[in-house]
Tab-separated table of C-alpha atoms and ligand atoms in Angstrom:
chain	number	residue	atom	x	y	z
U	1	UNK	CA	91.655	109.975	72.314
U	2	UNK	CA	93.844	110.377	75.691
U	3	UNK	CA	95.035	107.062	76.740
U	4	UNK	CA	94.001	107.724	80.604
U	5	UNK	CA	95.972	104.458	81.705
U	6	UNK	CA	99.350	105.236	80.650
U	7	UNK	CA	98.940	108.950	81.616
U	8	UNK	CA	98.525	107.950	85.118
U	9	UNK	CA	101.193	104.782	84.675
U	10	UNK	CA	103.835	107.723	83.816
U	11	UNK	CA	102.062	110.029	86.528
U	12	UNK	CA	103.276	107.437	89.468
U	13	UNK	CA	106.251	106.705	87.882
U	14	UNK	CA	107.302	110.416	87.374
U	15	UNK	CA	105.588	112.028	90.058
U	16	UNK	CA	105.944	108.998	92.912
U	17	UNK	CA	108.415	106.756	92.196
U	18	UNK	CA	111.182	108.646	91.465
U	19	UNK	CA	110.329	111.339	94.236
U	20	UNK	CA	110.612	108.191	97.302
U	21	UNK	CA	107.046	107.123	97.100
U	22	UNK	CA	107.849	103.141	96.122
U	23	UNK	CA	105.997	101.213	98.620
U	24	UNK	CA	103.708	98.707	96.437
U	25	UNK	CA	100.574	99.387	98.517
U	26	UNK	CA	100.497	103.100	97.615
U	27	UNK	CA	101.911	102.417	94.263
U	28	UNK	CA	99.482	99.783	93.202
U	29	UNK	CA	96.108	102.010	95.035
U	30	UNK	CA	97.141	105.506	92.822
U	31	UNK	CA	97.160	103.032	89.809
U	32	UNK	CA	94.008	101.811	90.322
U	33	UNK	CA	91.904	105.064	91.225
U	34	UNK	CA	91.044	106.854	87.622
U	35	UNK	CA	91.873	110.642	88.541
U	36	UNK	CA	90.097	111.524	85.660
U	37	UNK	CA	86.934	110.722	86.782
U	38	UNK	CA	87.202	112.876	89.576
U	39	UNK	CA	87.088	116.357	87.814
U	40	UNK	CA	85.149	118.003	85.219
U	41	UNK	CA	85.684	117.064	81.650
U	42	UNK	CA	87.469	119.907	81.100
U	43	UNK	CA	89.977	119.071	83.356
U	44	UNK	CA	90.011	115.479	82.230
U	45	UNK	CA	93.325	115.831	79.899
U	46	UNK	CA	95.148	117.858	82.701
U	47	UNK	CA	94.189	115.071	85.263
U	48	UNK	CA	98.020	112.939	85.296
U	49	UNK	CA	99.892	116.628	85.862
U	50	UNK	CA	101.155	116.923	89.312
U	51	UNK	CA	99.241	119.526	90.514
U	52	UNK	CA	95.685	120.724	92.045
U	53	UNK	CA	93.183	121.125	90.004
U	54	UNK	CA	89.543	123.002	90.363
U	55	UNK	CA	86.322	120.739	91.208
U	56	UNK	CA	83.264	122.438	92.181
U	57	UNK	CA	82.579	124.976	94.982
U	58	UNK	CA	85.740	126.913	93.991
U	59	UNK	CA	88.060	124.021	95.727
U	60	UNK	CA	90.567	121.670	94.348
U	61	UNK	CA	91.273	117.878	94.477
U	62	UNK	CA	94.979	117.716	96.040
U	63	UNK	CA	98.095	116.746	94.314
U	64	UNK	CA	98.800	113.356	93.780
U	65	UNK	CA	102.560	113.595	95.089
U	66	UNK	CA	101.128	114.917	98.469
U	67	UNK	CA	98.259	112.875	98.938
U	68	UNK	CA	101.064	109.806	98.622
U	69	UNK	CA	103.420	111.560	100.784
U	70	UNK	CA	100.149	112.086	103.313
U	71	UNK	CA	99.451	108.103	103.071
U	72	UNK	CA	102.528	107.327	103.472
U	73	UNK	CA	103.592	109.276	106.592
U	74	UNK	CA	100.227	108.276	107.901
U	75	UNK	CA	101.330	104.818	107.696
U	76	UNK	CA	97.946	103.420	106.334
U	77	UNK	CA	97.452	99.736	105.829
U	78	UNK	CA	95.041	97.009	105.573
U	79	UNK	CA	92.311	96.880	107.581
U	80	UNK	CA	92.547	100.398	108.998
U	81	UNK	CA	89.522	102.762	109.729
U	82	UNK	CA	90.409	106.123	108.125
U	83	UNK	CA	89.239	109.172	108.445
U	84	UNK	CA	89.396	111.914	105.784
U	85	UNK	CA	88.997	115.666	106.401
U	86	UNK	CA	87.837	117.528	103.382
U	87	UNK	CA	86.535	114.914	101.234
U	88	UNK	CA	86.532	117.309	98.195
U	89	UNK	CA	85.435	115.124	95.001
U	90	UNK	CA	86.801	111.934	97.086
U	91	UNK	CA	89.859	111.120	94.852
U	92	UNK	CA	91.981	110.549	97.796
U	93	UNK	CA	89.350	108.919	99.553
U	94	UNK	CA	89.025	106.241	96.611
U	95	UNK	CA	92.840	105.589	96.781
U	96	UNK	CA	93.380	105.483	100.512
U	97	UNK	CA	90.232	103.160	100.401
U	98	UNK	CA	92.366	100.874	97.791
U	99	UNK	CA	94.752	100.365	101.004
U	100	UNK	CA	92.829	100.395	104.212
U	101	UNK	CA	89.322	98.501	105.442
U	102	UNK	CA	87.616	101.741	105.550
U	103	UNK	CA	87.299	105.282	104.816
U	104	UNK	CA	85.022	107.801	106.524
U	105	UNK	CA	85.535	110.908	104.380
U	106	UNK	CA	83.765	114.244	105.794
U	107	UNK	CA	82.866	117.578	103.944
U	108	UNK	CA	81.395	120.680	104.983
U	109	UNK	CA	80.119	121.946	101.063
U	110	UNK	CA	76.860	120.230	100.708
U	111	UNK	CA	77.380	121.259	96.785
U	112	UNK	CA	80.390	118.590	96.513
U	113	UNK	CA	79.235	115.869	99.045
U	114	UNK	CA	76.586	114.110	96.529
U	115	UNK	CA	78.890	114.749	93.425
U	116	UNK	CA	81.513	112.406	95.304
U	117	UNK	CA	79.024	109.986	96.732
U	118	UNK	CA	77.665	109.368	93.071
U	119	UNK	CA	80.806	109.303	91.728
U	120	UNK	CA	82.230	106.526	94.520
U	121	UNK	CA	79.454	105.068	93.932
U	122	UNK	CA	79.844	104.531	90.621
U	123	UNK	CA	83.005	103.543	90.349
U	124	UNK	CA	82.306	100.828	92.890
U	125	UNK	CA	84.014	101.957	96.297
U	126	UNK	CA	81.927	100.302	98.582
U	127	UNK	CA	84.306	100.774	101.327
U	128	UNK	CA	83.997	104.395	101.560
U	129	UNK	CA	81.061	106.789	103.363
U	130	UNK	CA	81.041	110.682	102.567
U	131	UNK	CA	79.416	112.276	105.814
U	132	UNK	CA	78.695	115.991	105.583
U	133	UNK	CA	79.855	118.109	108.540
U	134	UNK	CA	82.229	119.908	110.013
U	135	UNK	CA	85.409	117.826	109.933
U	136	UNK	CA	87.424	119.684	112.668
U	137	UNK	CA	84.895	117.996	115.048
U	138	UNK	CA	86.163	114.518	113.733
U	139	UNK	CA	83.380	111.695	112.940
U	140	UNK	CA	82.363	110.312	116.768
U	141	UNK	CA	79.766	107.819	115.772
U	142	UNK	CA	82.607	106.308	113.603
U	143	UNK	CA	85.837	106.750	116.165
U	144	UNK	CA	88.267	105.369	116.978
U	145	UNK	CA	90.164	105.733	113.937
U	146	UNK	CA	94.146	104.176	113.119
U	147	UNK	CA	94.704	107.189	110.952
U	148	UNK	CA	93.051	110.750	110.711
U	149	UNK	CA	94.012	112.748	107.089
U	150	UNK	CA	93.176	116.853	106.929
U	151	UNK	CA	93.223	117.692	103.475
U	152	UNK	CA	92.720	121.440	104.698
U	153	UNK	CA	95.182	123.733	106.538
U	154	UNK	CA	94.476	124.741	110.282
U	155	UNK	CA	96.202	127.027	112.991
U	156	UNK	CA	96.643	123.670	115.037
U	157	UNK	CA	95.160	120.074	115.219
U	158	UNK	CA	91.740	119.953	116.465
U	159	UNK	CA	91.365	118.696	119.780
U	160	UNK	CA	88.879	116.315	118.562
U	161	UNK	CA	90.896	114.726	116.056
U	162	UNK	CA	92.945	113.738	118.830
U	163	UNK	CA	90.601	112.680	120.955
U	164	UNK	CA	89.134	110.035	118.143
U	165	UNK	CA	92.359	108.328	117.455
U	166	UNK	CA	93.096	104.893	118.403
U	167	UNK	CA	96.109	103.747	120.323
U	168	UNK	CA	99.250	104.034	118.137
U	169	UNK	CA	97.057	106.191	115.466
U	170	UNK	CA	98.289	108.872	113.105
U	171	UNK	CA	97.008	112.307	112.226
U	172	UNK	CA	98.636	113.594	109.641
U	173	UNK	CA	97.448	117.600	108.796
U	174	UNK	CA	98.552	120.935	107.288
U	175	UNK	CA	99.497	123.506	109.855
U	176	UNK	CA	100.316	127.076	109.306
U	177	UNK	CA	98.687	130.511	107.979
U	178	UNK	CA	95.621	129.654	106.162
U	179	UNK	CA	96.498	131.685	103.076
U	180	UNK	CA	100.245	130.880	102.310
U	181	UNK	CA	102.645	127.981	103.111
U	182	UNK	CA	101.751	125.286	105.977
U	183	UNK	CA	104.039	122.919	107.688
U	184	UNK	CA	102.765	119.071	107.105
U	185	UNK	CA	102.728	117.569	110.490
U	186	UNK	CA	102.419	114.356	111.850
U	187	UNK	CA	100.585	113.227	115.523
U	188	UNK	CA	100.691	109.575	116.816
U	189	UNK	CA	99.323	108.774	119.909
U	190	UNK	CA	100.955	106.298	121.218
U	191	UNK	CA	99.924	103.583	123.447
U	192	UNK	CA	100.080	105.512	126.588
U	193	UNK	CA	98.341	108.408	125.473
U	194	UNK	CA	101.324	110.602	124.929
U	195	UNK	CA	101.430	112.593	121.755
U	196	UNK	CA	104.363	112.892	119.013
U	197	UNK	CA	105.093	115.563	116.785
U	198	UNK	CA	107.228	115.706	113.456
U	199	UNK	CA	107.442	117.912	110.547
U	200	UNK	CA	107.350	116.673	107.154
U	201	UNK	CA	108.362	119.987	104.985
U	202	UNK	CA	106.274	122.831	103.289
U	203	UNK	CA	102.767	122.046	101.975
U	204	UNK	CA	100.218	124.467	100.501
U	205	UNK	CA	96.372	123.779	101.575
U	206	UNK	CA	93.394	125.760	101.252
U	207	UNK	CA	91.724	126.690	104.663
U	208	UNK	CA	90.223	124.092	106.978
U	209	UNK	CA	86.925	125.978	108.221
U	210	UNK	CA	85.082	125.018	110.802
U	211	UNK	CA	84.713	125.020	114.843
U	212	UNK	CA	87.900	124.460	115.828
U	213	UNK	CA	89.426	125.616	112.284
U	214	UNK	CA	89.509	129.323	110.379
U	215	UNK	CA	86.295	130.802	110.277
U	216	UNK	CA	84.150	131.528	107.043
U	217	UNK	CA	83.914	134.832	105.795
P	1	SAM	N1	90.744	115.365	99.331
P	1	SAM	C1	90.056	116.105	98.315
P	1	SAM	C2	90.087	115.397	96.985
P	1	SAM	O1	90.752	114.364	96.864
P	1	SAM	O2	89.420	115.897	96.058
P	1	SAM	C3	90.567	117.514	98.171
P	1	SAM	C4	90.168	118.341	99.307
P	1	SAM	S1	90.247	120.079	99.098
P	1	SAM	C5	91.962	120.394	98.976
P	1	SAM	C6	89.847	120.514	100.778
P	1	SAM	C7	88.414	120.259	101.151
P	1	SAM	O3	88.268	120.483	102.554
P	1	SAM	C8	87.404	121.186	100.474
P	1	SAM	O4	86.490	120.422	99.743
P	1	SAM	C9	86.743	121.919	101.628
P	1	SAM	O5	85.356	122.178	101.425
P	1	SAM	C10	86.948	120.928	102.767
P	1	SAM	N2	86.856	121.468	104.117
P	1	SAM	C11	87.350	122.620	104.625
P	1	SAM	N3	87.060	122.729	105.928
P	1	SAM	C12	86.360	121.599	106.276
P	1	SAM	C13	85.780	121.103	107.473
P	1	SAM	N4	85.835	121.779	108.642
P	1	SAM	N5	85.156	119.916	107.441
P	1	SAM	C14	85.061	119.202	106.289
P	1	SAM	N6	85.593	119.616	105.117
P	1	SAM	C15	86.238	120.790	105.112
């Protein structure tokens, strides 16, 4: 039988650690969230590989490396109010919810939003909601938010997004031709209401669809 504990013990160590990911916070949350319960059984033994894997809906649960690298360019820390874009089978959800106060995770496929709620549910994250909707129009009944996460690549950051962040908050998103490479970017507002950019290097997302995203075809 797989021993699922030390799989993802050498996952963070391989796949985090020695790639600059170090900070105890996002250490300790990825080995606490059991990625294996997050895909189909089939999928179970291939669930400590760094890499995407299918879930439902033809979509994928994200990388681990890049969901670290998202948390930690997104600065997320105790007590913040998260919001997740693409909440997919809500693995990333249940880790970022390991670090902040709470996590707002929204999805548009109605096929993979009560998979993930049982599944949270559970597994006992109380401290995270999966809404169903169209995430490029943000979550207003839950706004402001300290840190906004697109797990799905757009042509530009939704207006909304912006608009929903709280002072000094972080959006960290994919950006870039929806079928190929992106650029992982990073917006914080900051206290005056002026916007920063930076780049953070090549990711590979599939397509945020939506409003203000790619359209479906
Ligand atoms: N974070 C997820 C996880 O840990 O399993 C992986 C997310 S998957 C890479 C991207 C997800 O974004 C898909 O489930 C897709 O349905 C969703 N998505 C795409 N456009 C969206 C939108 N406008 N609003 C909400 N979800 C969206």
């Amino acid at each position: 039988m797989t021993d699922f504990s030390r799989e993802r013990e050498a996952m963070v160590e391989r796949h985090l650690k020695r790639r600059g990911i170090t900070e105890p916070h996002i250490v300790n949350a990825f080995l606490a969230v059991p990625r294996e319960e997050f895909v189909s059984p089939d999928y179970a033994h291939l669930a400590y590989g760094d890499h995407p894997l299918p879930i439902e809906a033809g979509q994928t649960i994200s990388q681990p490396y890049v969901v670290a690298l998202m948390i930690q360019a997104a600065a997320i820390k105790g007590g913040d109010q998260v919001l997740e874009v693409g909440a997919g089978s809500g693995y990333a959800a249940a880790v970022i919810s390991r670090i902040a106060g709470q996590v707002i995770a929204i999805e548009r496929q109605h096929d993979l939003i009560e998979l993930a709620r049982q599944r949270l549910e559970r597994l006992g994250y109380d401290n995270v909601e999966i809404v169903e909707g169209d995430g490029t129009k943000g979550c207003p009944d839950r706004a402001p938010f300290d840190a906004i996460l697109a797990a799905a690549s757009g042509s530009h950051v939704p207006r909304a997004l912006v608009g929903q962040l709280a002072p000094n908050g972080r959006i960290v998103m994919p950006i870039g031709d929806s079928g190929w490479v992106q650029e992982l970017v990073k917006v914080t507002k900051k206290d005056d209401g002026i916007l920063r950019q930076e780049n953070l290097g090549g990711v590979r997302f599939v397509p945020l669809i939506g409003e203000e995203g790619w359209k479906d075809d």
